Short mmCIF file of C-alpha atoms in Angstrom, two decimals:
data_model
loop_
_atom_site.label_atom_id
_atom_site.label_comp_id
_atom_site.label_asym_id
_atom_site.label_seq_id
_atom_site.Cartn_x
_atom_site.Cartn_y
_atom_site.Cartn_z
CA UNK A 113 -61.57 -40.03 62.25
CA UNK A 114 -57.97 -39.88 60.45
CA UNK A 115 -58.22 -35.89 61.16
CA UNK A 116 -58.54 -36.45 64.72
CA UNK A 117 -55.40 -39.44 64.94
CA UNK A 118 -53.12 -37.26 62.87
CA UNK A 119 -54.05 -34.24 65.51
CA UNK A 120 -52.83 -35.99 67.94
CA UNK A 121 -49.93 -37.57 66.34
CA UNK A 122 -48.63 -33.87 65.78
CA UNK A 123 -49.12 -32.73 69.60
CA UNK A 124 -47.15 -36.33 70.54
CA UNK A 125 -44.48 -35.14 68.34
CA UNK A 126 -44.55 -31.50 69.85
CA UNK A 127 -44.52 -32.95 72.83
CA UNK A 128 -41.72 -35.13 72.61
CA UNK A 129 -39.54 -31.85 70.88
CA UNK A 130 -40.30 -30.15 74.31
CA UNK A 131 -39.58 -33.02 76.45
CA UNK A 132 -35.98 -34.17 74.89
CA UNK A 133 -34.84 -30.90 73.36
CA UNK A 134 -35.36 -32.42 69.46
CA UNK A 135 -34.93 -28.79 67.19
CA UNK A 136 -38.14 -29.52 64.88
CA UNK A 137 -37.65 -30.11 61.11
CA UNK A 138 -39.47 -27.14 59.77
CA UNK A 139 -39.67 -24.86 56.19
CA UNK A 140 -36.62 -22.34 55.03
CA UNK A 141 -38.60 -18.54 56.53
CA UNK A 142 -40.12 -17.31 53.52
CA UNK A 143 -41.10 -13.08 54.39
CA UNK A 144 -43.29 -13.61 51.78
CA UNK A 145 -45.87 -15.81 53.15
CA UNK A 146 -45.34 -15.53 56.37
CA UNK A 147 -46.71 -11.90 56.24
CA UNK A 148 -49.42 -12.31 53.96
CA UNK A 149 -52.09 -11.52 56.51
CA UNK A 150 -50.54 -7.83 56.45
CA UNK A 151 -51.34 -4.95 54.86
CA UNK A 152 -52.06 -1.38 55.68
CA UNK A 153 -53.33 -1.39 58.98
CA UNK A 154 -51.87 0.26 62.05
CA UNK A 155 -51.97 0.97 66.19
CA UNK A 156 -53.65 -2.18 68.12
CA UNK A 157 -54.70 -3.41 64.44
CA UNK A 158 -51.69 -4.06 63.57
CA UNK A 159 -50.58 -4.84 66.72
CA UNK A 160 -53.36 -8.04 66.78
CA UNK A 161 -52.58 -9.60 63.02
CA UNK A 162 -49.30 -9.84 64.23
CA UNK A 163 -49.78 -11.61 67.39
CA UNK A 164 -52.26 -14.18 65.20
CA UNK A 165 -49.23 -15.48 63.50
CA UNK A 166 -46.46 -15.42 66.21
CA UNK A 167 -48.67 -17.13 69.07
CA UNK A 168 -49.04 -20.85 68.83
CA UNK A 169 -45.34 -21.09 68.77
CA UNK A 170 -43.23 -24.32 69.53
CA UNK A 171 -41.97 -24.14 73.33
CA UNK A 172 -39.85 -25.86 74.75
CA UNK A 173 -38.86 -26.76 79.23
CA UNK A 174 -36.41 -23.77 80.54
CA UNK A 175 -34.15 -26.81 80.86
CA UNK A 176 -33.53 -26.62 77.35
CA UNK A 177 -32.63 -22.98 77.14
CA UNK A 178 -29.44 -23.93 78.03
CA UNK A 179 -29.46 -26.08 74.44
CA UNK A 180 -30.63 -22.99 72.42
CA UNK A 181 -29.32 -19.80 74.18
CA UNK A 182 -25.56 -21.95 73.26
CA UNK A 183 -26.74 -21.19 69.40
CA UNK A 184 -28.33 -17.95 69.44
CA UNK A 185 -25.92 -16.72 71.68
CA UNK A 186 -22.78 -18.40 70.55
CA UNK A 187 -19.49 -16.04 69.43
CA UNK A 188 -18.97 -15.90 66.44
CA UNK A 189 -15.00 -15.96 66.78
CA UNK A 190 -14.93 -19.09 69.45
CA UNK A 191 -18.26 -21.91 68.77
CA UNK A 192 -16.45 -23.02 72.09
CA UNK A 193 -18.55 -20.17 73.94
CA UNK A 194 -21.40 -17.49 74.50
CA UNK A 195 -21.46 -13.59 74.76
CA UNK A 196 -22.96 -12.14 77.61
CA UNK A 197 -25.64 -9.50 76.22
CA UNK A 198 -25.24 -6.91 78.16
CA UNK A 199 -20.75 -7.00 78.72
CA UNK A 200 -19.63 -8.36 74.89
CA UNK A 201 -17.51 -10.50 77.01
CA UNK A 202 -16.76 -14.33 75.49
CA UNK A 203 -18.10 -17.07 78.38
CA UNK A 204 -17.15 -21.08 78.22
CA UNK A 205 -20.40 -22.33 76.81
CA UNK A 206 -19.44 -25.06 80.29
CA UNK A 207 -19.12 -22.20 82.47
CA UNK A 208 -23.43 -22.14 82.85
CA UNK A 209 -24.32 -20.99 86.41
CA UNK A 210 -25.89 -24.07 88.06
CA UNK A 211 -25.66 -22.39 91.22
CA UNK A 212 -22.40 -22.81 91.77
CA UNK A 213 -22.31 -18.54 92.98
CA UNK A 214 -19.79 -18.17 90.47
CA UNK A 215 -19.65 -13.43 89.34
CA UNK A 216 -18.34 -14.32 85.79
CA UNK A 217 -20.12 -17.58 85.11
CA UNK A 218 -22.69 -17.18 82.38
CA UNK A 219 -27.00 -17.22 83.16
CA UNK A 220 -30.54 -16.65 81.31
CA UNK A 221 -31.29 -13.08 81.15
CA UNK A 222 -35.12 -12.49 80.68
CA UNK A 223 -35.18 -8.88 79.07
CA UNK A 224 -38.58 -8.78 80.59
CA UNK A 225 -37.90 -9.63 84.11
CA UNK A 226 -40.05 -12.23 84.69
CA UNK A 227 -41.78 -11.19 87.84
CA UNK A 228 -43.31 -8.84 85.30
CA UNK A 229 -45.71 -11.51 84.46
CA UNK A 230 -45.27 -14.74 84.45
CA UNK A 231 -42.96 -16.16 87.35
CA UNK A 232 -43.90 -19.82 86.92
CA UNK A 233 -41.50 -21.68 84.46
CA UNK A 234 -44.86 -22.88 83.02
CA UNK A 235 -45.88 -19.91 81.18
CA UNK A 236 -45.05 -19.62 77.86
CA UNK A 237 -42.91 -16.25 78.40
CA UNK A 238 -40.70 -17.85 80.64
CA UNK A 239 -39.14 -19.37 78.27
CA UNK A 240 -39.42 -18.00 75.19
CA UNK A 241 -36.33 -17.30 73.95
CA UNK A 242 -36.83 -14.48 71.55
CA UNK A 243 -36.51 -12.49 74.98
CA UNK A 244 -33.94 -14.66 76.86
CA UNK A 245 -30.46 -13.74 76.62
CA UNK A 246 -27.03 -15.72 78.32
CA UNK A 247 -25.71 -12.46 80.38
CA UNK A 248 -22.76 -12.65 82.66
CA UNK A 249 -24.71 -14.04 86.11
CA UNK A 250 -23.25 -10.87 88.00
CA UNK A 251 -24.62 -7.89 86.38
CA UNK A 252 -28.05 -9.36 85.16
CA UNK A 253 -28.05 -9.90 88.82
CA UNK A 254 -26.92 -6.08 89.41
CA UNK A 255 -29.95 -5.08 86.14
CA UNK A 256 -32.53 -6.78 88.47
CA UNK A 257 -35.96 -6.09 86.83
CA UNK A 258 -35.55 -2.68 86.73
CA UNK A 259 -37.03 -0.60 83.81
CA UNK A 260 -35.86 0.39 80.51
CA UNK A 261 -34.40 4.38 80.80
CA UNK A 262 -31.61 5.88 80.23
CA UNK A 263 -29.46 7.41 83.31
CA UNK A 264 -27.66 6.85 86.28
CA UNK A 265 -24.05 5.58 87.37
CA UNK A 266 -22.14 3.42 85.10
CA UNK A 267 -21.85 -0.10 86.63
CA UNK A 268 -19.01 -1.34 88.58
CA UNK A 269 -18.41 -4.44 85.98
CA UNK A 270 -21.03 -3.35 82.72
CA UNK A 271 -19.13 0.36 82.46
CA UNK A 272 -20.97 1.05 79.46
CA UNK A 273 -24.31 0.23 81.28
CA UNK A 274 -25.58 2.65 83.67
CA UNK A 275 -27.67 2.02 87.41
CA UNK A 276 -30.27 4.53 88.28
CA UNK A 277 -33.55 4.74 90.89
CA UNK A 278 -35.13 1.87 89.67
CA UNK A 279 -33.91 2.09 85.36
CA UNK A 280 -31.69 -0.05 83.19
CA UNK A 281 -29.72 1.37 80.19
CA UNK A 282 -27.93 -0.87 77.63
CA UNK A 283 -24.92 -0.22 75.85
CA UNK A 284 -25.83 1.06 72.26
CA UNK A 285 -24.20 -0.88 70.70
CA UNK A 286 -27.26 -3.37 72.38
CA UNK A 287 -30.23 -0.61 72.31
CA UNK A 288 -31.99 -1.87 69.31
CA UNK A 289 -32.05 -5.43 70.48
CA UNK A 290 -33.27 -4.71 73.71
CA UNK A 291 -36.04 -2.34 72.06
CA UNK A 292 -37.46 -4.92 69.94
CA UNK A 293 -37.19 -7.81 72.31
CA UNK A 294 -38.85 -5.70 74.71
CA UNK A 295 -41.78 -5.03 71.56
CA UNK A 296 -42.06 -8.53 70.71
CA UNK A 297 -42.97 -9.65 74.35
CA UNK A 298 -45.25 -7.13 74.75
CA UNK A 299 -46.95 -8.06 70.63
CA UNK A 300 -46.46 -11.92 71.57
CA UNK A 301 -48.04 -11.87 74.94
CA UNK A 302 -51.99 -10.39 75.12
CA UNK A 303 -53.46 -12.44 77.63
CA UNK A 304 -54.74 -15.13 74.79
CA UNK A 305 -53.23 -18.20 75.46
CA UNK A 306 -52.93 -21.29 77.84
CA UNK A 307 -50.65 -20.87 80.07
CA UNK A 308 -52.09 -17.27 81.69
CA UNK A 309 -49.03 -15.20 80.86
CA UNK A 310 -50.38 -11.82 81.34
CA UNK A 311 -51.43 -9.56 78.78
CA UNK A 312 -47.30 -8.00 78.26
CA UNK A 313 -47.64 -3.63 77.73
CA UNK A 314 -45.41 -1.37 77.67
CA UNK A 315 -45.58 2.00 79.18
CA UNK A 316 -43.80 5.04 79.55
CA UNK A 317 -43.02 5.53 82.43
CA UNK A 318 -40.99 3.05 85.58
CA UNK A 319 -43.47 -0.23 87.16
CA UNK A 320 -43.34 -1.57 90.11
CA UNK A 321 -43.09 -5.25 90.74
CA UNK A 322 -45.58 -7.57 89.84
CA UNK A 323 -47.13 -5.57 87.18
CA UNK A 324 -47.51 -7.17 83.84
CA UNK A 325 -45.78 -4.00 82.31
CA UNK A 326 -42.69 -2.00 81.27
CA UNK A 327 -41.24 0.98 81.14
CA UNK A 328 -39.95 3.17 79.34
CA UNK A 329 -41.93 2.89 76.32
CA UNK A 330 -40.72 6.23 74.28
CA UNK A 331 -37.14 5.39 75.26
CA UNK A 332 -37.32 2.21 74.31
CA UNK A 333 -38.51 3.67 70.37
CA UNK A 334 -36.05 6.11 71.18
CA UNK A 335 -33.28 2.90 71.31
CA UNK A 336 -34.92 1.71 67.94
CA UNK A 337 -34.20 4.14 65.86
CA UNK A 338 -30.68 5.17 66.92
CA UNK A 339 -29.62 1.42 66.96
CA UNK A 340 -30.77 -0.43 63.89
CA UNK A 341 -31.72 -3.51 63.31
CA UNK A 342 -28.25 -5.76 62.51
CA UNK A 343 -26.94 -9.03 60.70
CA UNK A 344 -26.08 -10.59 64.32
CA UNK A 345 -29.46 -10.45 65.96
CA UNK A 346 -30.97 -11.55 61.96
CA UNK A 347 -28.94 -14.41 62.41
CA UNK A 348 -30.89 -14.08 66.25
CA UNK A 349 -34.01 -14.42 65.00
CA UNK A 350 -33.66 -17.27 62.34
CA UNK A 351 -32.03 -19.31 65.05
CA UNK A 352 -34.93 -19.20 67.13
CA UNK A 353 -37.55 -19.46 63.87
CA UNK A 354 -35.67 -22.58 63.87
CA UNK A 355 -36.32 -24.20 66.96
CA UNK A 356 -39.58 -21.85 67.73
CA UNK A 357 -41.30 -22.44 64.78
CA UNK A 358 -42.44 -18.43 64.83
CA UNK A 359 -40.00 -14.87 64.99
CA UNK A 360 -39.59 -11.10 66.32
CA UNK A 361 -42.04 -8.98 63.37
CA UNK A 362 -39.47 -6.25 64.24
CA UNK A 363 -35.74 -7.73 63.03
CA UNK A 364 -38.37 -8.77 59.79
CA UNK A 365 -39.92 -5.42 59.38
CA UNK A 366 -38.69 -2.70 61.82
CA UNK A 367 -40.76 0.00 60.54
CA UNK A 368 -44.10 -2.37 62.01
CA UNK A 369 -43.17 -0.01 65.79
CA UNK A 370 -43.73 2.93 64.33
CA UNK A 371 -47.05 1.86 63.25
CA UNK A 372 -48.28 0.63 66.16
CA UNK A 373 -46.66 2.83 68.93
CA UNK A 374 -45.13 5.84 67.55
CA UNK A 375 -48.73 7.87 67.93
CA UNK A 376 -48.27 7.53 72.10
CA UNK A 377 -44.60 9.57 72.20
CA UNK A 378 -45.31 12.64 70.22
#
């Protein structure tokens, strides 16, 4: 009976935190214990082991993700601003897009586009801050739900971005960040959570809307290699962990990506 009451209390506490946007009280990240179940696994075995570690995170409402991103994507040189992911432009936090149609406001970019496996706000992937980024509203619109690949014409506003036929190339500084967010999503969502988020998979081709797949796998592997993990990524991983209680394992252990996917791009 005590166990049932404790479980109920913890569930209510988690629900309250999600509803009121309160950051949970958690223990500091310890790499020795967090990844203690990972040994010499490779391929799908390693992917499955990581899924068990990072699934079941504390989930917040989509409204609350505004608050999370204001911390996670804060401009280190101006605490009143966020950094737009693609343009790296500093944007006032108060200029969040609420339908004003101002192209220079910022909104929430789903790096793994929600049309590819989770259209409902009730699905866990929809509000997962590990792949949500503050982004310039008009550039977010230009990116649309395109796959990630090299090539295309420079975007009018994000001149270091390139837009191809159904593809989007990010600036070099954001290539590794983009890849590791995508590998996180393909690992976190295996079609095994209660929200009915699809089994998300990376494929080495351009995809269509409504597929729970995203491309291009081999391009993302290349991006991961040419743009190593930065201190900014590590700090952001810590911030999201302080909210969701789960981490992006490919920021903590970049070598896991090769151990899972490298044989698919020989």
